[in-house]
Amino acid sequence: MNGSSTHKPRPMVDLIVSIVLPSLILMKLSGEEELGASGGLIAALSFPLGWGIFELIKYKKFNFIALLGLVSVLLTGSIGLFELDSKWLAVKEAAIPAIIGVAVLVSTFTPYPLIRALLFNADIIDVDTIKQRLEENNSTAAFERSLMKATYFVAGSFAFSAVMNYLLARWIVVSPAGTTAFNEELGQMTLYSYPVIALPSMLITMGIFYYLIRTINKMTGLTLDDLVGKK
């Protein structure tokens, strides 16, 4: 059986491996008497990096977001190990969500819009039934316009993440890269990024999904139970 077809989200495992453990290592094990600044940084980054590679290899399913996550980890490691100015960390933190937001917009001009992969795909809702009802009600064009609005909303949520990432990084990480203090601040930033950035972004995404569901209901008469009942 193909591993990608049996893969189920494990948000708690992702949270522990990618955020909690690296943060604890950076804040508690980066002193000279423990792993040292470089050793602590390498150990902390190895968790999300190793987990991301494991997920990509085991389930053999290309994931644009996961790929950007791996690039983000490698860039963070490079900034710390090569002792670059900490302002580049803020730039990197803002660049990743900004790139995703731009990609969401640009993809609308291609045969593979990312909005469909993120919110309107067969793994989440019954896309075939929706398309059939839209055609029956002559609402396909109107729905496409609503989907474009959702695309702008999604791009806006990533713009919000980019700005918040930059501000959080500039506020917390002020010590020179390659030092124990830099690692500790990096750990704090990683922990704070979840309640300050990830949770609001998740709520925004849920709001956009709710907007799509309401639009589908108005245009097709299908309820949420109808849309996810076969999933």
Short mmCIF file of C-alpha atoms in Angstrom, two decimals:
data_model
loop_
_atom_site.label_atom_id
_atom_site.label_comp_id
_atom_site.label_asym_id
_atom_site.label_seq_id
_atom_site.Cartn_x
_atom_site.Cartn_y
_atom_site.Cartn_z
CA MET A 1 0.00 0.00 0.00
CA ASN A 2 1.27 3.48 -0.87
CA GLY A 3 2.47 5.26 2.26
CA SER A 4 1.06 8.61 1.17
CA SER A 5 -2.48 7.19 1.11
CA THR A 6 -2.28 6.07 4.74
CA HIS A 7 -0.57 9.14 6.13
CA LYS A 8 -2.64 10.86 8.83
CA PRO A 9 -1.86 14.27 10.32
CA ARG A 10 -0.19 14.14 13.74
CA PRO A 11 -0.30 17.73 14.95
CA MET A 12 0.87 16.97 18.51
CA VAL A 13 3.88 15.00 17.26
CA ASP A 14 4.70 17.77 14.77
CA LEU A 15 4.43 20.37 17.52
CA ILE A 16 6.67 18.45 19.93
CA VAL A 17 9.33 17.52 17.36
CA SER A 18 9.42 20.80 15.44
CA ILE A 19 8.86 23.36 18.20
CA VAL A 20 8.99 22.11 21.80
CA LEU A 21 12.12 19.90 21.71
CA PRO A 22 14.24 22.30 19.60
CA SER A 23 13.23 25.22 21.84
CA LEU A 24 14.13 23.35 25.02
CA ILE A 25 17.51 22.33 23.58
CA LEU A 26 18.30 25.89 22.49
CA MET A 27 17.33 27.39 25.85
CA LYS A 28 18.66 24.71 28.22
CA LEU A 29 21.52 22.88 26.47
CA SER A 30 23.39 25.62 24.59
CA GLY A 31 25.70 26.63 27.41
CA GLU A 32 29.42 25.94 27.27
CA GLU A 33 29.06 23.34 30.02
CA GLU A 34 26.47 21.42 27.94
CA LEU A 35 26.48 21.20 24.12
CA GLY A 36 27.88 24.65 23.46
CA ALA A 37 26.39 27.28 21.13
CA SER A 38 27.13 25.46 17.87
CA GLY A 39 26.38 21.99 19.24
CA GLY A 40 23.08 23.13 20.75
CA LEU A 41 22.03 24.79 17.50
CA ILE A 42 22.89 21.70 15.43
CA ALA A 43 21.08 19.40 17.88
CA ALA A 44 17.99 21.61 17.93
CA LEU A 45 17.80 21.99 14.16
CA SER A 46 18.30 18.25 13.62
CA PHE A 47 14.83 17.51 15.02
CA PRO A 48 12.64 19.48 12.55
CA LEU A 49 15.09 18.82 9.72
CA GLY A 50 15.18 15.06 10.36
CA TRP A 51 11.42 14.89 10.86
CA GLY A 52 10.74 16.78 7.64
CA ILE A 53 13.06 14.57 5.61
CA PHE A 54 11.52 11.44 7.21
CA GLU A 55 8.00 12.57 6.28
CA LEU A 56 8.99 13.39 2.70
CA ILE A 57 10.86 10.12 2.16
CA LYS A 58 8.43 7.78 3.94
CA TYR A 59 5.25 9.08 2.33
CA LYS A 60 6.82 9.96 -1.03
CA LYS A 61 4.51 12.90 -1.53
CA PHE A 62 5.82 16.26 -2.65
CA ASN A 63 4.76 18.97 -0.26
CA PHE A 64 5.62 22.56 -1.16
CA ILE A 65 5.09 23.77 2.40
CA ALA A 66 7.24 21.00 3.87
CA LEU A 67 10.00 21.82 1.38
CA LEU A 68 9.96 25.47 2.43
CA GLY A 69 10.09 24.32 6.05
CA LEU A 70 13.26 22.35 5.37
CA VAL A 71 14.80 25.34 3.57
CA SER A 72 13.86 27.53 6.55
CA VAL A 73 15.62 25.19 8.98
CA LEU A 74 18.75 25.06 6.84
CA LEU A 75 18.84 28.86 6.56
CA THR A 76 18.42 29.25 10.31
CA GLY A 77 21.29 26.84 10.88
CA SER A 78 23.47 28.70 8.39
CA ILE A 79 22.82 32.06 10.08
CA GLY A 80 23.81 30.63 13.46
CA LEU A 81 26.77 28.50 12.43
CA PHE A 82 28.31 31.14 10.15
CA GLU A 83 27.57 33.83 12.74
CA LEU A 84 25.78 36.17 10.35
CA ASP A 85 24.08 39.36 11.53
CA SER A 86 20.91 38.46 13.45
CA LYS A 87 18.89 40.82 11.24
CA TRP A 88 19.13 38.14 8.52
CA LEU A 89 17.16 35.83 10.80
CA ALA A 90 14.28 38.33 10.79
CA VAL A 91 14.51 38.61 7.00
CA LYS A 92 14.45 34.81 6.68
CA GLU A 93 11.52 34.47 9.07
CA ALA A 94 9.51 36.96 6.99
CA ALA A 95 10.64 35.60 3.62
CA ILE A 96 9.23 32.07 4.02
CA PRO A 97 5.53 33.00 4.50
CA ALA A 98 5.94 35.84 2.00
CA ILE A 99 7.14 33.37 -0.63
CA ILE A 100 4.18 31.09 0.07
CA GLY A 101 1.75 34.00 -0.22
CA VAL A 102 3.22 35.09 -3.55
CA ALA A 103 3.17 31.47 -4.75
CA VAL A 104 -0.54 31.22 -3.88
CA LEU A 105 -1.26 34.30 -6.00
CA VAL A 106 0.99 33.33 -8.92
CA SER A 107 -0.40 29.79 -8.99
CA THR A 108 -3.83 31.15 -9.94
CA PHE A 109 -2.37 31.79 -13.41
CA THR A 110 -1.30 28.15 -13.76
CA PRO A 111 -3.28 24.90 -14.17
CA TYR A 112 -2.52 24.05 -10.52
CA PRO A 113 -3.79 26.80 -8.18
CA LEU A 114 -2.48 26.28 -4.65
CA ILE A 115 -5.82 27.36 -3.16
CA ARG A 116 -7.25 24.06 -4.39
CA ALA A 117 -4.47 22.11 -2.69
CA LEU A 118 -4.83 24.09 0.54
CA LEU A 119 -8.61 24.28 0.98
CA PHE A 120 -10.54 22.95 -2.01
CA ASN A 121 -9.29 19.42 -2.61
CA ALA A 122 -10.75 15.93 -2.56
CA ASP A 123 -8.91 15.00 0.64
CA ILE A 124 -10.96 17.57 2.58
CA ILE A 125 -14.35 17.81 0.88
CA ASP A 126 -16.37 16.06 -1.84
CA VAL A 127 -15.14 18.14 -4.77
CA ASP A 128 -16.82 16.04 -7.47
CA THR A 129 -20.29 16.48 -5.97
CA ILE A 130 -19.72 20.21 -5.58
CA LYS A 131 -18.69 20.59 -9.21
CA GLN A 132 -21.72 18.61 -10.35
CA ARG A 133 -24.15 20.73 -8.34
CA LEU A 134 -22.48 23.96 -9.50
CA GLU A 135 -22.93 22.92 -13.12
CA GLU A 136 -26.56 21.96 -12.51
CA ASN A 137 -27.22 25.39 -10.95
CA ASN A 138 -25.15 27.32 -13.53
CA SER A 139 -23.02 28.64 -10.66
CA THR A 140 -19.56 27.50 -11.73
CA ALA A 141 -18.38 30.96 -12.82
CA ALA A 142 -19.72 32.60 -9.66
CA PHE A 143 -17.99 30.01 -7.52
CA GLU A 144 -14.68 30.56 -9.32
CA ARG A 145 -14.95 34.25 -8.43
CA SER A 146 -15.52 33.33 -4.80
CA LEU A 147 -12.55 30.98 -4.94
CA MET A 148 -10.43 33.86 -6.21
CA LYS A 149 -11.55 35.96 -3.24
CA ALA A 150 -10.51 33.10 -0.96
CA THR A 151 -7.14 33.11 -2.70
CA TYR A 152 -6.63 36.77 -1.81
CA PHE A 153 -7.64 36.02 1.78
CA VAL A 154 -5.11 33.17 1.99
CA ALA A 155 -2.36 35.34 0.50
CA GLY A 156 -3.27 38.01 3.04
CA SER A 157 -2.93 35.53 5.91
CA PHE A 158 0.59 34.70 4.78
CA ALA A 159 1.37 38.43 4.53
CA PHE A 160 0.21 38.74 8.15
CA SER A 161 2.54 35.87 9.12
CA ALA A 162 5.45 37.49 7.28
CA VAL A 163 5.05 40.79 9.11
CA MET A 164 4.56 39.14 12.51
CA ASN A 165 7.55 36.82 11.97
CA TYR A 166 9.78 39.78 11.17
CA LEU A 167 8.64 41.83 14.16
CA LEU A 168 8.92 38.88 16.56
CA ALA A 169 12.43 38.02 15.36
CA ARG A 170 13.63 41.63 15.62
CA TRP A 171 12.11 41.99 19.08
CA ILE A 172 13.46 38.77 20.63
CA VAL A 173 16.67 37.84 18.80
CA VAL A 174 19.13 40.66 19.50
CA SER A 175 22.33 38.80 20.45
CA PRO A 176 25.12 37.98 17.95
CA ALA A 177 24.70 34.71 16.06
CA GLY A 178 26.91 31.87 17.25
CA THR A 179 26.49 32.72 20.93
CA THR A 180 24.61 30.94 23.70
CA ALA A 181 22.38 33.99 24.13
CA PHE A 182 21.47 33.85 20.42
CA ASN A 183 20.41 30.21 20.79
CA GLU A 184 18.34 30.96 23.88
CA GLU A 185 16.60 33.83 22.11
CA LEU A 186 16.02 31.65 19.06
CA GLY A 187 14.37 29.08 21.33
CA GLN A 188 12.15 31.74 22.88
CA MET A 189 11.17 33.04 19.45
CA THR A 190 10.27 29.54 18.31
CA LEU A 191 8.04 29.00 21.35
CA TYR A 192 6.36 32.40 21.07
CA SER A 193 5.78 31.99 17.34
CA TYR A 194 3.12 29.35 18.00
CA PRO A 195 0.66 31.39 20.11
CA VAL A 196 1.58 34.74 18.53
CA ILE A 197 1.64 33.71 14.85
CA ALA A 198 0.59 30.11 14.23
CA LEU A 199 -2.69 30.18 16.19
CA PRO A 200 -3.97 33.45 14.65
CA SER A 201 -2.99 32.18 11.20
CA MET A 202 -4.86 28.94 11.91
CA LEU A 203 -7.95 30.90 12.94
CA ILE A 204 -7.74 33.00 9.77
CA THR A 205 -7.47 29.83 7.66
CA MET A 206 -10.49 28.33 9.44
CA GLY A 207 -12.40 31.53 8.72
CA ILE A 208 -11.52 31.31 5.03
CA PHE A 209 -12.60 27.67 4.94
CA TYR A 210 -15.88 28.64 6.63
CA TYR A 211 -16.36 31.31 3.95
CA LEU A 212 -15.92 28.68 1.24
CA ILE A 213 -18.34 26.28 2.93
CA ARG A 214 -20.99 29.01 3.23
CA THR A 215 -20.48 29.95 -0.41
CA ILE A 216 -20.83 26.32 -1.50
CA ASN A 217 -23.97 25.96 0.62
CA LYS A 218 -25.58 29.03 -0.96
CA MET A 219 -24.74 27.96 -4.51
CA THR A 220 -25.43 24.22 -4.26
CA GLY A 221 -27.59 23.64 -1.19
CA LEU A 222 -25.01 21.15 0.11
CA THR A 223 -24.35 21.16 3.85
CA LEU A 224 -21.06 20.51 5.62
CA ASP A 225 -22.25 16.98 6.41
CA ASP A 226 -22.89 16.41 2.70
CA LEU A 227 -19.41 17.67 1.83
CA VAL A 228 -17.40 15.66 4.35
CA GLY A 229 -19.66 12.68 4.87
CA LYS A 230 -17.82 10.59 2.26
CA LYS A 231 -14.34 11.50 3.50
#
